[in-house]
Amino acid sequence: MKKFLSLLLCAVFLFGFCACGDSDIDPDKYVGEAQMTRFKALFTTELDLYSNVFALSTLDADKDKSFDYKGEKWALVKSASYSSYKKLSEVVGAAFISESADKLLKEYDFYADIDGKFCIKTGSIKKSDSDKPELDISKQPKLVSSSADECVIRYYVKVGKLNKSVNVRFVKQNGSYKLSEFVNI
């Protein structure tokens, strides 16, 4: 009797696990946790670039030691995160699809490599005291849409006391997802 009961319980567990297959999961409505973590890292990089490098503020520079180059005033960038223009370009290129990375660096053309030194146009240096957007970790991101080569995720962002949601599009390029465009928040 004990063997029969053990066999019966094993059969119930076996059939129960078989019923838990992937057939109920619609791939257009599901993105794995690991991929969601990668998306979050890309979006966090975008928030940093938006807040501290391009739109709201620029990287620190030594204005007192500015110099003329091709009719413009330039200063050396002082940044622990971005030691060179090449490093900045690599970060932008790793986060955004190539078309958007090129567009972003052309639109915000106030950074350059001058004789091997990372520089910024002095007229473009800015520091913002305004509130910078931060990812609202109290709210889970939501999958808006998904296909074989594109995902749209809704993130929740805090800007001071203001709460916003923003849809961020990720596109697969060269085998990995990247941000499709620079999102102004």
mmCIF file of C-alpha atoms in Angstrom:
data_model
loop_
_atom_site.group_PDB
_atom_site.id
_atom_site.type_symbol
_atom_site.label_atom_id
_atom_site.label_comp_id
_atom_site.label_asym_id
_atom_site.label_seq_id
_atom_site.Cartn_x
_atom_site.Cartn_y
_atom_site.Cartn_z
ATOM 1 C CA MET A 1 0.000 0.000 0.000
ATOM 2 C CA LYS A 2 2.846 2.420 0.836
ATOM 3 C CA LYS A 3 4.476 1.758 -2.542
ATOM 4 C CA PHE A 4 1.192 2.414 -4.322
ATOM 5 C CA LEU A 5 0.695 5.666 -2.412
ATOM 6 C CA SER A 6 4.279 6.760 -3.199
ATOM 7 C CA LEU A 7 3.783 5.959 -6.886
ATOM 8 C CA LEU A 8 0.486 7.826 -6.911
ATOM 9 C CA LEU A 9 2.087 10.926 -5.333
ATOM 10 C CA CYS A 10 4.988 10.771 -7.802
ATOM 11 C CA ALA A 11 2.519 10.581 -10.700
ATOM 12 C CA VAL A 12 0.556 13.577 -9.362
ATOM 13 C CA PHE A 13 3.739 15.642 -9.021
ATOM 14 C CA LEU A 14 4.968 14.566 -12.452
ATOM 15 C CA PHE A 15 1.698 15.476 -14.161
ATOM 16 C CA GLY A 16 1.550 18.705 -12.188
ATOM 17 C CA PHE A 17 5.004 19.774 -13.405
ATOM 18 C CA CYS A 18 4.167 18.804 -16.982
ATOM 19 C CA ALA A 19 1.147 21.094 -16.825
ATOM 20 C CA CYS A 20 3.419 24.039 -15.981
ATOM 21 C CA GLY A 21 4.960 24.288 -19.466
ATOM 22 C CA ASP A 22 5.664 27.447 -21.441
ATOM 23 C CA SER A 23 2.618 27.006 -23.667
ATOM 24 C CA ASP A 24 0.617 29.556 -21.660
ATOM 25 C CA ILE A 25 3.262 32.271 -22.086
ATOM 26 C CA ASP A 26 2.722 34.623 -25.005
ATOM 27 C CA PRO A 27 6.206 35.730 -26.144
ATOM 28 C CA ASP A 28 4.756 39.090 -27.203
ATOM 29 C CA LYS A 29 3.712 39.758 -23.616
ATOM 30 C CA TYR A 30 6.734 38.389 -21.756
ATOM 31 C CA VAL A 31 10.361 39.449 -21.381
ATOM 32 C CA GLY A 32 12.649 37.532 -19.039
ATOM 33 C CA GLU A 33 13.983 39.019 -15.823
ATOM 34 C CA ALA A 34 17.582 39.024 -17.080
ATOM 35 C CA GLN A 35 16.595 40.999 -20.191
ATOM 36 C CA MET A 36 14.534 43.421 -18.088
ATOM 37 C CA THR A 37 17.666 44.005 -15.969
ATOM 38 C CA ARG A 38 19.665 44.786 -19.124
ATOM 39 C CA PHE A 39 16.945 47.178 -20.290
ATOM 40 C CA LYS A 40 17.003 48.905 -16.899
ATOM 41 C CA ALA A 41 20.803 49.306 -17.093
ATOM 42 C CA LEU A 42 20.500 50.891 -20.551
ATOM 43 C CA PHE A 43 17.768 53.246 -19.396
ATOM 44 C CA THR A 44 19.799 54.183 -16.297
ATOM 45 C CA THR A 45 22.723 55.014 -18.600
ATOM 46 C CA GLU A 46 20.404 57.204 -20.648
ATOM 47 C CA LEU A 47 19.218 59.020 -17.506
ATOM 48 C CA ASP A 48 22.850 59.697 -16.564
ATOM 49 C CA LEU A 49 23.705 60.980 -20.041
ATOM 50 C CA TYR A 50 20.570 63.145 -20.085
ATOM 51 C CA SER A 51 21.133 64.579 -16.609
ATOM 52 C CA ASN A 52 24.891 64.884 -16.305
ATOM 53 C CA VAL A 53 26.440 64.912 -19.769
ATOM 54 C CA PHE A 54 24.182 66.406 -22.458
ATOM 55 C CA ALA A 55 20.792 67.974 -21.730
ATOM 56 C CA LEU A 56 20.517 69.215 -18.144
ATOM 57 C CA SER A 57 24.188 69.553 -17.200
ATOM 58 C CA THR A 58 27.547 68.963 -18.807
ATOM 59 C CA LEU A 59 30.669 67.325 -17.493
ATOM 60 C CA ASP A 60 32.912 69.458 -15.280
ATOM 61 C CA ALA A 61 35.636 71.455 -16.950
ATOM 62 C CA ASP A 62 38.382 73.832 -15.936
ATOM 63 C CA LYS A 63 37.162 77.150 -17.446
ATOM 64 C CA ASP A 64 40.103 79.018 -15.918
ATOM 65 C CA LYS A 65 42.481 77.149 -18.222
ATOM 66 C CA SER A 66 40.513 77.610 -21.428
ATOM 67 C CA PHE A 67 42.206 77.875 -24.800
ATOM 68 C CA ASP A 68 41.334 78.870 -28.353
ATOM 69 C CA TYR A 69 40.951 76.216 -31.010
ATOM 70 C CA LYS A 70 39.632 76.984 -34.501
ATOM 71 C CA GLY A 71 37.973 80.195 -33.341
ATOM 72 C CA GLU A 72 36.239 78.684 -30.289
ATOM 73 C CA LYS A 73 37.077 78.658 -26.578
ATOM 74 C CA TRP A 74 37.611 75.156 -25.179
ATOM 75 C CA ALA A 75 38.395 73.738 -21.736
ATOM 76 C CA LEU A 76 39.631 70.356 -20.524
ATOM 77 C CA VAL A 77 36.922 68.046 -19.199
ATOM 78 C CA LYS A 78 37.375 66.776 -15.636
ATOM 79 C CA SER A 79 35.414 63.552 -15.219
ATOM 80 C CA ALA A 80 36.078 60.313 -13.405
ATOM 81 C CA SER A 81 33.399 58.529 -15.440
ATOM 82 C CA TYR A 82 34.491 59.716 -18.882
ATOM 83 C CA SER A 83 38.249 59.977 -19.168
ATOM 84 C CA SER A 84 38.247 60.702 -22.900
ATOM 85 C CA TYR A 85 36.000 61.579 -25.801
ATOM 86 C CA LYS A 86 36.542 58.031 -27.036
ATOM 87 C CA LYS A 87 35.188 56.656 -23.734
ATOM 88 C CA LEU A 88 32.115 58.919 -23.978
ATOM 89 C CA SER A 89 31.564 57.792 -27.583
ATOM 90 C CA GLU A 90 31.886 54.142 -26.542
ATOM 91 C CA VAL A 91 29.284 54.530 -23.793
ATOM 92 C CA VAL A 92 26.880 56.290 -26.163
ATOM 93 C CA GLY A 93 27.532 53.634 -28.839
ATOM 94 C CA ALA A 94 26.955 50.796 -26.375
ATOM 95 C CA ALA A 95 23.660 52.253 -25.159
ATOM 96 C CA PHE A 96 22.077 53.472 -28.419
ATOM 97 C CA ILE A 97 21.606 52.031 -31.896
ATOM 98 C CA SER A 98 24.280 53.407 -34.230
ATOM 99 C CA GLU A 99 22.026 55.941 -35.979
ATOM 100 C CA SER A 100 20.875 57.428 -32.682
ATOM 101 C CA ALA A 101 24.376 57.410 -31.195
ATOM 102 C CA ASP A 102 25.701 59.352 -34.199
ATOM 103 C CA LYS A 103 22.769 61.769 -34.059
ATOM 104 C CA LEU A 104 23.228 62.361 -30.322
ATOM 105 C CA LEU A 105 26.946 63.105 -30.642
ATOM 106 C CA LYS A 106 26.294 65.456 -33.603
ATOM 107 C CA GLU A 107 23.417 67.261 -31.873
ATOM 108 C CA TYR A 108 25.444 67.785 -28.699
ATOM 109 C CA ASP A 109 28.654 68.614 -30.529
ATOM 110 C CA PHE A 110 30.254 70.567 -27.720
ATOM 111 C CA TYR A 111 32.594 67.708 -26.709
ATOM 112 C CA ALA A 112 35.682 66.854 -28.754
ATOM 113 C CA ASP A 113 39.070 65.227 -28.710
ATOM 114 C CA ILE A 114 41.656 67.958 -29.310
ATOM 115 C CA ASP A 115 45.222 66.737 -29.577
ATOM 116 C CA GLY A 116 44.399 63.680 -27.467
ATOM 117 C CA LYS A 117 42.655 65.686 -24.735
ATOM 118 C CA PHE A 118 38.952 65.492 -23.841
ATOM 119 C CA CYS A 119 37.546 69.008 -24.218
ATOM 120 C CA ILE A 120 34.284 70.953 -24.122
ATOM 121 C CA LYS A 121 33.332 74.298 -25.644
ATOM 122 C CA THR A 122 33.324 76.768 -22.749
ATOM 123 C CA GLY A 123 30.099 78.388 -23.976
ATOM 124 C CA SER A 124 28.318 75.043 -23.601
ATOM 125 C CA ILE A 125 29.338 74.316 -20.017
ATOM 126 C CA LYS A 126 26.281 74.227 -17.797
ATOM 127 C CA LYS A 127 25.329 73.107 -14.336
ATOM 128 C CA SER A 128 21.705 72.652 -13.504
ATOM 129 C CA ASP A 129 20.281 73.058 -10.046
ATOM 130 C CA SER A 130 16.960 71.719 -11.275
ATOM 131 C CA ASP A 131 15.767 68.316 -10.212
ATOM 132 C CA LYS A 132 17.218 65.519 -12.271
ATOM 133 C CA PRO A 133 15.113 62.544 -13.325
ATOM 134 C CA GLU A 134 15.564 59.363 -11.316
ATOM 135 C CA LEU A 135 14.152 55.931 -11.915
ATOM 136 C CA ASP A 136 11.228 55.343 -9.542
ATOM 137 C CA ILE A 137 12.170 51.987 -8.058
ATOM 138 C CA SER A 138 8.905 51.790 -6.108
ATOM 139 C CA LYS A 139 7.076 51.047 -9.390
ATOM 140 C CA GLN A 140 7.803 48.071 -11.607
ATOM 141 C CA PRO A 141 8.445 48.756 -15.284
ATOM 142 C CA LYS A 142 5.736 47.456 -17.599
ATOM 143 C CA LEU A 143 6.102 45.732 -20.938
ATOM 144 C CA VAL A 144 4.105 47.756 -23.470
ATOM 145 C CA SER A 145 4.944 45.668 -26.538
ATOM 146 C CA SER A 146 7.436 43.086 -27.683
ATOM 147 C CA SER A 147 8.465 41.438 -30.928
ATOM 148 C CA ALA A 148 11.471 39.494 -32.155
ATOM 149 C CA ASP A 149 13.564 42.637 -32.616
ATOM 150 C CA GLU A 150 11.895 45.373 -30.561
ATOM 151 C CA CYS A 151 10.562 45.954 -27.044
ATOM 152 C CA VAL A 152 8.837 48.957 -25.554
ATOM 153 C CA ILE A 153 9.019 49.273 -21.776
ATOM 154 C CA ARG A 154 7.198 51.849 -19.649
ATOM 155 C CA TYR A 155 9.401 53.208 -16.887
ATOM 156 C CA TYR A 156 8.353 55.433 -14.046
ATOM 157 C CA VAL A 157 10.557 58.405 -13.296
ATOM 158 C CA LYS A 158 10.619 60.984 -10.525
ATOM 159 C CA VAL A 159 11.633 64.537 -11.305
ATOM 160 C CA GLY A 160 11.576 66.283 -7.953
ATOM 161 C CA LYS A 161 8.036 65.810 -6.678
ATOM 162 C CA LEU A 162 6.672 65.123 -10.144
ATOM 163 C CA ASN A 163 6.064 61.519 -11.203
ATOM 164 C CA LYS A 164 6.169 60.701 -14.900
ATOM 165 C CA SER A 165 5.953 57.639 -17.052
ATOM 166 C CA VAL A 166 7.978 57.286 -20.215
ATOM 167 C CA ASN A 167 7.854 54.627 -22.904
ATOM 168 C CA VAL A 168 11.333 53.544 -23.935
ATOM 169 C CA ARG A 169 11.915 51.630 -27.158
ATOM 170 C CA PHE A 170 14.707 49.051 -27.376
ATOM 171 C CA VAL A 171 15.730 47.711 -30.773
ATOM 172 C CA LYS A 172 17.857 44.658 -31.481
ATOM 173 C CA GLN A 173 20.959 45.636 -33.429
ATOM 174 C CA ASN A 174 23.860 43.292 -34.120
ATOM 175 C CA GLY A 175 22.373 40.659 -31.823
ATOM 176 C CA SER A 176 21.725 42.809 -28.741
ATOM 177 C CA TYR A 177 19.131 45.328 -27.691
ATOM 178 C CA LYS A 178 19.960 49.026 -27.533
ATOM 179 C CA LEU A 179 17.990 52.208 -26.970
ATOM 180 C CA SER A 180 16.343 53.378 -30.165
ATOM 181 C CA GLU A 181 16.555 57.091 -29.388
ATOM 182 C CA PHE A 182 17.535 59.656 -26.772
ATOM 183 C CA VAL A 183 14.434 60.349 -24.701
ATOM 184 C CA ASN A 184 13.992 63.869 -23.360
ATOM 185 C CA ILE A 185 12.327 63.573 -20.001
#
